[in-house]
Short mmCIF file of C-alpha atoms in Angstrom, two decimals:
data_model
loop_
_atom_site.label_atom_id
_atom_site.label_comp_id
_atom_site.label_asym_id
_atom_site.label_seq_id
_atom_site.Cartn_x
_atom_site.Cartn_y
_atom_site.Cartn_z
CA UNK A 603 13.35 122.38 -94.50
CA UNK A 604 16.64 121.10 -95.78
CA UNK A 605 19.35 120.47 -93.41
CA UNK A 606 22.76 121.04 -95.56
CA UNK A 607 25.00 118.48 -95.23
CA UNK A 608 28.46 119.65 -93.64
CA UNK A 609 30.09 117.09 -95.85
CA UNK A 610 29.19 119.07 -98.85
CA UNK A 611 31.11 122.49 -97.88
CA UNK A 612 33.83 122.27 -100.38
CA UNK A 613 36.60 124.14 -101.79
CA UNK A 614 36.72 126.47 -104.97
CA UNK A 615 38.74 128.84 -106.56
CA UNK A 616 37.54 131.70 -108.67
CA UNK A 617 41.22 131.74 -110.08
CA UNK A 618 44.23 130.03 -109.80
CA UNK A 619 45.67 130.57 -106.55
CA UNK A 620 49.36 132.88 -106.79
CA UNK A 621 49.72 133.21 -102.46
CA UNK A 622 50.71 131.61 -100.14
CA UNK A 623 51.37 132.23 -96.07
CA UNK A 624 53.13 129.83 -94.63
CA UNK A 625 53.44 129.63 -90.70
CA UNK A 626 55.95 127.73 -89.36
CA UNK A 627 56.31 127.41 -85.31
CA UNK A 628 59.09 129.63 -83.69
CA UNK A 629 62.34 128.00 -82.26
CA UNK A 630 61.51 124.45 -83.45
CA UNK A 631 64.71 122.60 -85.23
CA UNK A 632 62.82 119.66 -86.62
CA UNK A 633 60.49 122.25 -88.53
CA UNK A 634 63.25 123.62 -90.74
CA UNK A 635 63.94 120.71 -92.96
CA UNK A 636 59.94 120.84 -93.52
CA UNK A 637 59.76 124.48 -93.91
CA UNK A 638 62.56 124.50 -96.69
CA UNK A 639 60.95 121.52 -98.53
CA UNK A 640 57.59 122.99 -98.55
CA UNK A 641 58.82 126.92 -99.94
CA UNK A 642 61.31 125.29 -102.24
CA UNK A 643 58.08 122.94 -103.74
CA UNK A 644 55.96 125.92 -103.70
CA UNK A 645 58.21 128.52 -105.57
CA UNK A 646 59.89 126.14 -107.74
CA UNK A 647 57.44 123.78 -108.82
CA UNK A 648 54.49 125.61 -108.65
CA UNK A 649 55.79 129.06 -109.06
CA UNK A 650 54.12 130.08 -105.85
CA UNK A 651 54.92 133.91 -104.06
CA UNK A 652 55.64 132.96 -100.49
CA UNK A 653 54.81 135.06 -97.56
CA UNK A 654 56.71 134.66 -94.18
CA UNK A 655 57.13 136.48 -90.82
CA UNK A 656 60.13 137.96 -90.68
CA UNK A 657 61.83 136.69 -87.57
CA UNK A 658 60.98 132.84 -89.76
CA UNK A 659 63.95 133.80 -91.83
CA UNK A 660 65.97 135.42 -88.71
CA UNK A 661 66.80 131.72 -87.62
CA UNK A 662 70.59 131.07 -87.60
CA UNK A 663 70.03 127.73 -89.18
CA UNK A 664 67.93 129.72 -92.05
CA UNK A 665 70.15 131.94 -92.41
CA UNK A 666 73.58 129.92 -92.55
CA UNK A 667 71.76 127.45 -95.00
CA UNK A 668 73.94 128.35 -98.32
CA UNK A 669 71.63 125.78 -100.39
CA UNK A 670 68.46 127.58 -98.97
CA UNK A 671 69.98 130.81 -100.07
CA UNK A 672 68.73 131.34 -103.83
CA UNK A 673 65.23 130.35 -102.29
CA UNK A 674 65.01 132.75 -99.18
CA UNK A 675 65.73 135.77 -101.53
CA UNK A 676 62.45 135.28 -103.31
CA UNK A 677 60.09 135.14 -99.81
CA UNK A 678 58.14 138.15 -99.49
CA UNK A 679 58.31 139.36 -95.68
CA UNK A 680 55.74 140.69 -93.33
CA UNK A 681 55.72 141.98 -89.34
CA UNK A 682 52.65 140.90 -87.31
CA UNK A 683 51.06 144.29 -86.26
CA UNK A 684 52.54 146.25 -88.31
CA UNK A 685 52.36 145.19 -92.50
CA UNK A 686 48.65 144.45 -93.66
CA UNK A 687 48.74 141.17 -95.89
CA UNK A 688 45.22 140.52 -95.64
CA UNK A 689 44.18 141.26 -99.48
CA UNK A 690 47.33 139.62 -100.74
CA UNK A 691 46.79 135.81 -99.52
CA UNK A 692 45.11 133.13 -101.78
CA UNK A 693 45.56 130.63 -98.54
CA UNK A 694 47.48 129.70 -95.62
CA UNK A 695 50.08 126.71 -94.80
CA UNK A 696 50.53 125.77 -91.16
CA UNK A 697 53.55 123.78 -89.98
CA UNK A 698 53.36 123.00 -85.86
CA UNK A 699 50.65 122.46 -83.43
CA UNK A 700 47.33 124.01 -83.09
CA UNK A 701 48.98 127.31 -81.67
CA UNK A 702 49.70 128.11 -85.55
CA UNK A 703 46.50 127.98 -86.26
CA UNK A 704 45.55 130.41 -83.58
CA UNK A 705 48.26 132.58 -84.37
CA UNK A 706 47.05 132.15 -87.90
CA UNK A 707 44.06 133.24 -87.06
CA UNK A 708 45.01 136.24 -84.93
CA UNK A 709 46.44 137.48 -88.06
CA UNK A 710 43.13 138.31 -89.78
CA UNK A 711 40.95 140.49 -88.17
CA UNK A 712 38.89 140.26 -91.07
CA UNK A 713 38.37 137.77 -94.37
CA UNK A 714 40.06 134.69 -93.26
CA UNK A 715 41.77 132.61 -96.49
CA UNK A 716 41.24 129.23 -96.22
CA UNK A 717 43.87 127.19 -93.77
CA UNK A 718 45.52 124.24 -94.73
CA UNK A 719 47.45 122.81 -91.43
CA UNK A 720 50.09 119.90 -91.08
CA UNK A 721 50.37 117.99 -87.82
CA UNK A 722 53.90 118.79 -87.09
CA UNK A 723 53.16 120.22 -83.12
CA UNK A 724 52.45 118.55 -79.93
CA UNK A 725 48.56 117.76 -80.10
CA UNK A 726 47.29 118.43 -83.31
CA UNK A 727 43.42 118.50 -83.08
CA UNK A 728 43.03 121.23 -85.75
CA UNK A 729 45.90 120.05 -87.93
CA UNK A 730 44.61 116.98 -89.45
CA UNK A 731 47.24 116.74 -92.28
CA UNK A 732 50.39 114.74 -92.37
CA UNK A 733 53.48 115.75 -94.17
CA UNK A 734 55.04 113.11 -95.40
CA UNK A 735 52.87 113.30 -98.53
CA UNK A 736 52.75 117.12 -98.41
CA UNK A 737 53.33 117.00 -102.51
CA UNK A 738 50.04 115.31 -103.36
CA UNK A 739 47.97 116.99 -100.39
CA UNK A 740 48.77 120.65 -101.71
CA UNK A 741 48.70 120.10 -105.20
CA UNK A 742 45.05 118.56 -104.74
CA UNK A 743 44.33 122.19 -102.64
CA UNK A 744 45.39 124.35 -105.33
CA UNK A 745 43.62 122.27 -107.95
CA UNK A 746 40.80 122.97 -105.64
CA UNK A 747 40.02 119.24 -105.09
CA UNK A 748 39.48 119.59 -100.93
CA UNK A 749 36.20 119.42 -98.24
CA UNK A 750 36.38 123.09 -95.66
CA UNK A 751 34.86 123.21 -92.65
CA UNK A 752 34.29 126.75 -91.69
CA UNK A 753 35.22 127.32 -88.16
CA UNK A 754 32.95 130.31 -86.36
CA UNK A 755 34.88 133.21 -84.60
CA UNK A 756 33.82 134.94 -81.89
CA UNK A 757 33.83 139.17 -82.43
CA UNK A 758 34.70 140.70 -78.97
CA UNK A 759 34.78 144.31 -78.20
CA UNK A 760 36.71 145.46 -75.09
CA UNK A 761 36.15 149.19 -73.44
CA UNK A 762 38.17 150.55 -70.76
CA UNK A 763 37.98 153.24 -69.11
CA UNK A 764 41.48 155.55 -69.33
CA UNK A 765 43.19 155.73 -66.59
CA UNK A 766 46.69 157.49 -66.45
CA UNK A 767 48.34 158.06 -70.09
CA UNK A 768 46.59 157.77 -73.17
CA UNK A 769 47.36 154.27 -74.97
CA UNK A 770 46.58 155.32 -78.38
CA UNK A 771 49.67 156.54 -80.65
CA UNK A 772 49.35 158.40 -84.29
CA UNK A 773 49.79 154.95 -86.34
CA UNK A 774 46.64 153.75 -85.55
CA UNK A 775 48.38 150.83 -82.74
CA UNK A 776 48.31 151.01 -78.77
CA UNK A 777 51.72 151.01 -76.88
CA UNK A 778 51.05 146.96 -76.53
CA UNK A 779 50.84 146.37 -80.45
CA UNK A 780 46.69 145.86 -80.58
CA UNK A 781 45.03 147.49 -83.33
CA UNK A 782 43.52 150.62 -81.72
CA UNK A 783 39.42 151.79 -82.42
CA UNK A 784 38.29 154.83 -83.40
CA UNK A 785 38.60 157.05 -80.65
CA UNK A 786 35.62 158.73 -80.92
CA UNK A 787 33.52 155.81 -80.55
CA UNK A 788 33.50 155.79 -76.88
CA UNK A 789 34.58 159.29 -75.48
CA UNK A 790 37.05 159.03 -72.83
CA UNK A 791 37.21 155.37 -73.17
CA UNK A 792 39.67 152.76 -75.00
CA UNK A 793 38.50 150.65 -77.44
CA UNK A 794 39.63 147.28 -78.82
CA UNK A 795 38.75 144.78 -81.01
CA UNK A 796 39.57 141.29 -81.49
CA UNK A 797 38.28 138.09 -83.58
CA UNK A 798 39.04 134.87 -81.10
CA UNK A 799 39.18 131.29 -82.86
CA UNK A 800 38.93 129.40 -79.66
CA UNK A 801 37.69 131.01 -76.50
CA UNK A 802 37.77 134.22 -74.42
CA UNK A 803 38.64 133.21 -70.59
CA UNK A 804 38.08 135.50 -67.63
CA UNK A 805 39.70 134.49 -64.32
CA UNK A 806 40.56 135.75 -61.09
CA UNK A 807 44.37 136.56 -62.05
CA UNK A 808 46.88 136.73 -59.10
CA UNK A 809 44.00 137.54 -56.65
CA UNK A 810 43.41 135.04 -53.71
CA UNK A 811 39.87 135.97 -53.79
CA UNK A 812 37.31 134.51 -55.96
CA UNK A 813 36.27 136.41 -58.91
CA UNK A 814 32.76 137.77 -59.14
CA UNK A 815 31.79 138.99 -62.27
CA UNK A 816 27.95 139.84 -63.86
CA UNK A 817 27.18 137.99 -67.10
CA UNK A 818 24.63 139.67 -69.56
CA UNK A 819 23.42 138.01 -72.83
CA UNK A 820 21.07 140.63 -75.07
CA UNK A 821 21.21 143.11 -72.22
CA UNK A 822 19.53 140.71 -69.45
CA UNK A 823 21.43 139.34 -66.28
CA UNK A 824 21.69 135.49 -66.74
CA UNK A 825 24.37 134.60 -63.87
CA UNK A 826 27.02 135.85 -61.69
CA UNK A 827 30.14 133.92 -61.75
CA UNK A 828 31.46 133.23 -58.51
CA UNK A 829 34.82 131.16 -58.74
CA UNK A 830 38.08 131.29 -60.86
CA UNK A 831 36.23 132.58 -63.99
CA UNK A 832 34.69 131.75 -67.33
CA UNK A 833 35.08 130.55 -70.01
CA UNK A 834 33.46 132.01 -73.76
CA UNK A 835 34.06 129.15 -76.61
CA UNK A 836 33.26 128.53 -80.11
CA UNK A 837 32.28 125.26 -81.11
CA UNK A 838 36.00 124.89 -82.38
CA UNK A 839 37.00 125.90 -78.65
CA UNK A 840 35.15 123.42 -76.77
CA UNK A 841 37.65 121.24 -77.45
CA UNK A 842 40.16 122.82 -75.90
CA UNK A 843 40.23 124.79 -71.88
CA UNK A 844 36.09 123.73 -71.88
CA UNK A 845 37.06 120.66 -72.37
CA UNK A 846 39.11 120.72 -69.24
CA UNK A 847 37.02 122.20 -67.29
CA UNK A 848 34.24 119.61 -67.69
CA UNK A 849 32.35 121.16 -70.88
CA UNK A 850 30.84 119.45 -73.95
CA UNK A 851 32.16 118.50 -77.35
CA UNK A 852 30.60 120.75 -80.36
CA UNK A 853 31.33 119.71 -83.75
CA UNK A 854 32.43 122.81 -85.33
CA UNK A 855 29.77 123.10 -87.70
CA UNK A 856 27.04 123.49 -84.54
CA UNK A 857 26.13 127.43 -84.59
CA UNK A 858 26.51 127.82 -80.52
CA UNK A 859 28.41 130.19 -77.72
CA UNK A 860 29.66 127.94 -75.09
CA UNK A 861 29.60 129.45 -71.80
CA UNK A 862 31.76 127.22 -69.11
CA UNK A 863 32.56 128.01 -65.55
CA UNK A 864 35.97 127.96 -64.15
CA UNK A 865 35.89 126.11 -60.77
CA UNK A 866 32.68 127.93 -60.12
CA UNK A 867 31.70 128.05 -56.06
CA UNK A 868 28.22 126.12 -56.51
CA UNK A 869 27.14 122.74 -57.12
CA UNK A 870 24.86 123.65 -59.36
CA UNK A 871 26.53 125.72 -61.96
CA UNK A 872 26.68 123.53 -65.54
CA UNK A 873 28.40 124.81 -68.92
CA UNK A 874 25.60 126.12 -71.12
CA UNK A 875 25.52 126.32 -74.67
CA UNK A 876 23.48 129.65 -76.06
CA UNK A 877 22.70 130.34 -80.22
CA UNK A 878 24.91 131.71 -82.07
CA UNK A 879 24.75 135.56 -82.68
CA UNK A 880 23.38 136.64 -79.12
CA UNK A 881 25.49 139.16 -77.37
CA UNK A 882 27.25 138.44 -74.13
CA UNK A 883 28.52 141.60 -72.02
CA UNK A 884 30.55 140.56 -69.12
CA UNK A 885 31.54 142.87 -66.05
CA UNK A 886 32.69 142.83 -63.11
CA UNK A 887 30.13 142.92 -60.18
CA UNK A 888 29.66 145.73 -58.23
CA UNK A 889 30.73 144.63 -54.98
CA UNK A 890 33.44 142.55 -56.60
CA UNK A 891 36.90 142.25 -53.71
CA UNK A 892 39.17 142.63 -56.85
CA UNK A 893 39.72 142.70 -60.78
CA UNK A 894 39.69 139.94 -63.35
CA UNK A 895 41.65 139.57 -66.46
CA UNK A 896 41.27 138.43 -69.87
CA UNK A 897 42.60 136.88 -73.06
CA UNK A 898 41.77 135.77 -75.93
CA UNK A 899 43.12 132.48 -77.21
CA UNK A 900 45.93 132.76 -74.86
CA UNK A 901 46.77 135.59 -76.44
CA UNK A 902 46.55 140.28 -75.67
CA UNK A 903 46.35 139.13 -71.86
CA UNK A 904 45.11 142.62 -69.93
CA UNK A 905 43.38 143.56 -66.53
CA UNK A 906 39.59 144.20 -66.23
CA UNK A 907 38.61 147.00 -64.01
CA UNK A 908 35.57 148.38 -62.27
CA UNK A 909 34.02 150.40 -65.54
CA UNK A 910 35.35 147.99 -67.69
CA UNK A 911 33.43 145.87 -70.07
CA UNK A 912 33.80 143.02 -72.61
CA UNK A 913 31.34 142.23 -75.59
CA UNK A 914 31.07 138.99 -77.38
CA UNK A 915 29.05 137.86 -80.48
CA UNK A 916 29.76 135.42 -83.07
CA UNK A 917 31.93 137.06 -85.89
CA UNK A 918 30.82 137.22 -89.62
CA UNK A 919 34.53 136.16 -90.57
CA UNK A 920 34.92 132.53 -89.90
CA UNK A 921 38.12 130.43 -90.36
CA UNK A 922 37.69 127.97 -93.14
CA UNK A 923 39.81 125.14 -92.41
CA UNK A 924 40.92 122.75 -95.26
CA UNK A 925 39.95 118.79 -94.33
CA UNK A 926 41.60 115.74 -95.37
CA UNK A 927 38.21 113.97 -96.04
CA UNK A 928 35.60 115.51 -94.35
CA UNK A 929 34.24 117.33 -91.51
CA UNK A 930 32.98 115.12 -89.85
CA UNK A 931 35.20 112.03 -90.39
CA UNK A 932 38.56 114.40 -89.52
CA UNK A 933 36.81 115.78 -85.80
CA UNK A 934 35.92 112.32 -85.20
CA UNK A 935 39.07 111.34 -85.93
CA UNK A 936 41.00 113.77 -83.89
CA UNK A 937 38.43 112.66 -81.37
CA UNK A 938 39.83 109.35 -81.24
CA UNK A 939 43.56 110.51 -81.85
CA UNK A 940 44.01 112.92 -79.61
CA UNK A 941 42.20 112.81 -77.05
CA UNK A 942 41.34 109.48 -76.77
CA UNK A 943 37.46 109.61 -76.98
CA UNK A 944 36.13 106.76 -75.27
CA UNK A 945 38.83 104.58 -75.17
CA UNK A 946 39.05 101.66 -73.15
CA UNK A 947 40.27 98.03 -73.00
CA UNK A 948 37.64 95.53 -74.81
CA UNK A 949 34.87 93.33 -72.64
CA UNK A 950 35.43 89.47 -73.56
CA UNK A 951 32.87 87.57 -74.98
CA UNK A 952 31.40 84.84 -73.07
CA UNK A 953 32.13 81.07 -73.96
CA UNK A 954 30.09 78.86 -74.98
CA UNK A 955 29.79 76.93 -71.37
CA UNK A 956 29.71 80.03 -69.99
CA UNK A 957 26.67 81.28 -71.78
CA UNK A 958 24.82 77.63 -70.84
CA UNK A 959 25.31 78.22 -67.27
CA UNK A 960 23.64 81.62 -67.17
CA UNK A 961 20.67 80.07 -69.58
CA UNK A 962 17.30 80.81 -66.68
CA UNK A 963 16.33 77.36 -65.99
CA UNK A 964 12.53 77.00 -66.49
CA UNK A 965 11.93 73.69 -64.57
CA UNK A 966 10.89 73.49 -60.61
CA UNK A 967 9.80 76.96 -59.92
CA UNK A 968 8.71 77.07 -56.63
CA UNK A 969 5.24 78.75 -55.72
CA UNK A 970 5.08 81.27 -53.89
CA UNK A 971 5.23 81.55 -50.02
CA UNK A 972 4.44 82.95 -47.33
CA UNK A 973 7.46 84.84 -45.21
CA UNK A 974 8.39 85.44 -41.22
CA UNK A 975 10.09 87.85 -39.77
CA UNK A 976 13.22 85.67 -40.14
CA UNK A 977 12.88 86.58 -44.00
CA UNK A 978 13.66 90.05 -43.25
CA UNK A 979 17.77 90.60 -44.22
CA UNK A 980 17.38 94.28 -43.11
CA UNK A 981 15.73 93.15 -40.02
CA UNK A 982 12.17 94.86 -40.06
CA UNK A 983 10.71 94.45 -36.72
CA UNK A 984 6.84 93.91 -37.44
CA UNK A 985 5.80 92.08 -40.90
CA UNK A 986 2.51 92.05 -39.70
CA UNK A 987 2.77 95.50 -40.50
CA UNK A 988 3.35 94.59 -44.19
CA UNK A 989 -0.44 92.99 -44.75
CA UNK A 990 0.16 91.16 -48.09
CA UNK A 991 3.64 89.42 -48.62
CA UNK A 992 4.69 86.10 -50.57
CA UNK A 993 8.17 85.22 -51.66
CA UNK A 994 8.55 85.67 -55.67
CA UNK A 995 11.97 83.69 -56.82
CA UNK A 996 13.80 85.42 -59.66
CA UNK A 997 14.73 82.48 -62.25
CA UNK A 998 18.75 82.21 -62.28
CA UNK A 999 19.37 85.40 -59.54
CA UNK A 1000 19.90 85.17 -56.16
CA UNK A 1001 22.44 87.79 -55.26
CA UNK A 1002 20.00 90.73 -54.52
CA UNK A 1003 16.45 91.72 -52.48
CA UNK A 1004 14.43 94.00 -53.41
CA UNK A 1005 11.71 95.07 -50.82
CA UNK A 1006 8.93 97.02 -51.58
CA UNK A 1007 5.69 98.01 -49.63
CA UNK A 1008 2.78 97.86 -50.27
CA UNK A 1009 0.95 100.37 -47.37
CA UNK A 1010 4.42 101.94 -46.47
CA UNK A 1011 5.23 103.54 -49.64
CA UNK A 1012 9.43 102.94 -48.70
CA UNK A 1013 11.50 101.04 -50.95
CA UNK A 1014 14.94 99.26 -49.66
CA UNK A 1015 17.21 97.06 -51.02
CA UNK A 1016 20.39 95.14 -49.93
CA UNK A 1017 22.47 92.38 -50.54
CA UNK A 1018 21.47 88.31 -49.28
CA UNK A 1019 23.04 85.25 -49.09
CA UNK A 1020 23.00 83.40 -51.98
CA UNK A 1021 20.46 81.04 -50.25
CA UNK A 1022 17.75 83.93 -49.34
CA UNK A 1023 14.64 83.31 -52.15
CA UNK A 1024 13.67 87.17 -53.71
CA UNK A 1025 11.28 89.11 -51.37
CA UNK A 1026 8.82 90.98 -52.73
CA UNK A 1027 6.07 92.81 -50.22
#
């Protein structure tokens, strides 16, 4: 069986890419000198078609920029939920935090092109590139020189029931912007659909009570979730609000569902991690005191009612994400980065007279003895009791006692006076 080797996902290109999207965060002033830099190097010198959101080019500072002016007339425009760009990207530049790569992501419900994302945001665990060499670093990309790691999404289907006014409106979106199902899949019901790069949480809302919903995974009852909620993560998510709420680290290239409870009331409820490609139907328990709600990577929050249900599988779209080196060398890095993975201030080494003094010394080891109840630190009323008992020095410790018996079958132990020999019963 060969294991493949997740440094050995690269990058190729059937053709030259033409493309670009490039995401740059929303009302962020030190972005703008990037953003221009980047578009002008990207239509100019590599005669590039650029693709931005529209309200991008709404910013004042855009917009009374007389030098960018000759540039912004050639960017081709799009609105999120309403123009379809997904067949007309080669790949995507993010400028920000990890929130553009999430909003990135939200972006393609399908076919994800690959992601290229510089650390120009607050944390920056899933944007491992730095700009000041942006030049080189893109050039290599579109010369398809450049290690992916593809980054699993999780598919999840939500059906409500209706309740008042139909959402659904003739263009094929609800009133709230979400792409809208076919409604004939579920008769009477509301159907949406959503691909989630980090994690689907469930909690309690503005309700005092606890929430209380049923968790299913392939149509079997695993748990009921009894606390603020849970939490649904892709290796890629675990990372981020699992982390937080006391969940493991999964490299990205792990095939797993992470299922994490929120302040759960038990002492025995631990994160799980489940295979990849299982279903998970959550709902909320029949004799639950109120609703839940949901969203998905922060995103499309909404209320979950009695009736109500929420499907989650891993997607067949994943996100591939453009490295710096490696997989493996870039999580390890942001690891260490950002949030500090095992950091801590060094242990000094011993000196030299230091080390002599706690050499054992093998020279006038007593024999053993036999003890009285004056031996006993702990104060045991009756050593007869204990029927076979000698004193048994430890070379070079004195600090602790261990007793152990013999016919009893108890076992204490407690600190002595440095001039107490080892007991051992």
């Amino acid at each position: 069986m060969h294991i493949q080797d997740p440094a050995s996902q690269r990058l190729t290109w059937n053709k030259s890419p033409k493309s670009v999207l490039v995401i740059k965060k929303i009302r962020d002033a030190s972005l703008l000198q990037p953003f221009k830099e980047l578009c002008v190097y990207l239509m100019e010198e590599n005669n590039m078609i650029v693709y931005v959101e529209k309200k991008v080019l709404e910013d004042p500072a855009i917009v009374s920029d007389d030098n960018f002016g000759p540039v912004k007339k050639k960017f081709c425009t799009f609105r999120e939920d309403y123009d379809d760009i997904s067949n007309q990207i080669d790949f995507i530049i993010c400028l920000g935090g990890d929130g553009t790569l999430l909003y990135a992501s939200s972006l393609f419900q399908g076919s994800v092109p690959p992601v290229m994302a510089f650390h120009l945001g607050s944390l920056g665990f899933l944007t491992p590139f730095n700009f000041e060499n942006f030049q080189s670093q893109v050039t290599q990309v579109i010369q398809g020189n450049a290690a992916v790691v593809l980054r699993s999404r999780l598919k999840v289907r939500v059906v409500k029931e209706l309740r008042g006014k139909k959402m659904v409106v003739p263009n094929g979106f609800s009133e709230n912007g979400m792409l809208a199902a076919d409604p004939d899949a579920e008769v009477g019901k509301q159907v949406m659909q959503y691909q989630v790069l980090n994690e689907v949480v469930i909690d309690r809302g503005p309700s005092s009570y606890l929430s209380n919903v049923d968790v299913y995974l392939d149509g079997h009852l695993i748990t009921t979730v009894q606390g603020d909620g849970v939490i649904v993560s892709t290796p890629t998510g675990s990372t981020a609000y699992a982390a937080a709420a006391g969940a493991s680290m999964i490299h990205p290239n792990v095939p797993a569902i992470m299922i994490t409870p929120i302040c759960p009331h038990s002492l025995s409820f631990r994160p799980i991690v489940v295979p990849a490609g299982v279903e998970l139907k959550i709902m909320l328990s029949p004799e639950a005191r109120n609703t839940v709600w949901v969203s998905f990577d922060g995103r499309r929050r909404q209320e979950i009612c009695h009736g109500d249900s929420i499907s989650i599988t891993t997607s067949c779209y994943p996100l591939p994400s453009i490295c710096v080196r490696d997989p493996v060398s870039d999580w390890f890095e942001s690891l260490a980065q950002c949030l500090h993975w095992n950091v801590r201030k060094k242990q000094a080494h011993f000196t030299e007279e230091e080390e002599e003094e706690l050499l054992p010394s093998t020279l006038g080891t007593p024999e053993p003895q036999s003890c009285s109840a004056a031996s006993f630190p702990l104060g045991l009323q009756e050593p007869a009791d204990l029927s076979t008992c000698a004193v048994s020095p430890e070379s070079g410790v004195r600090s602790h006692s261990t007793f152990v018996c013999n016919q009893g079958k108890s076992r204490e132990s407690a600190f002595c006076r440095p001039d107490q020999p080892f007991l051992t019963f």
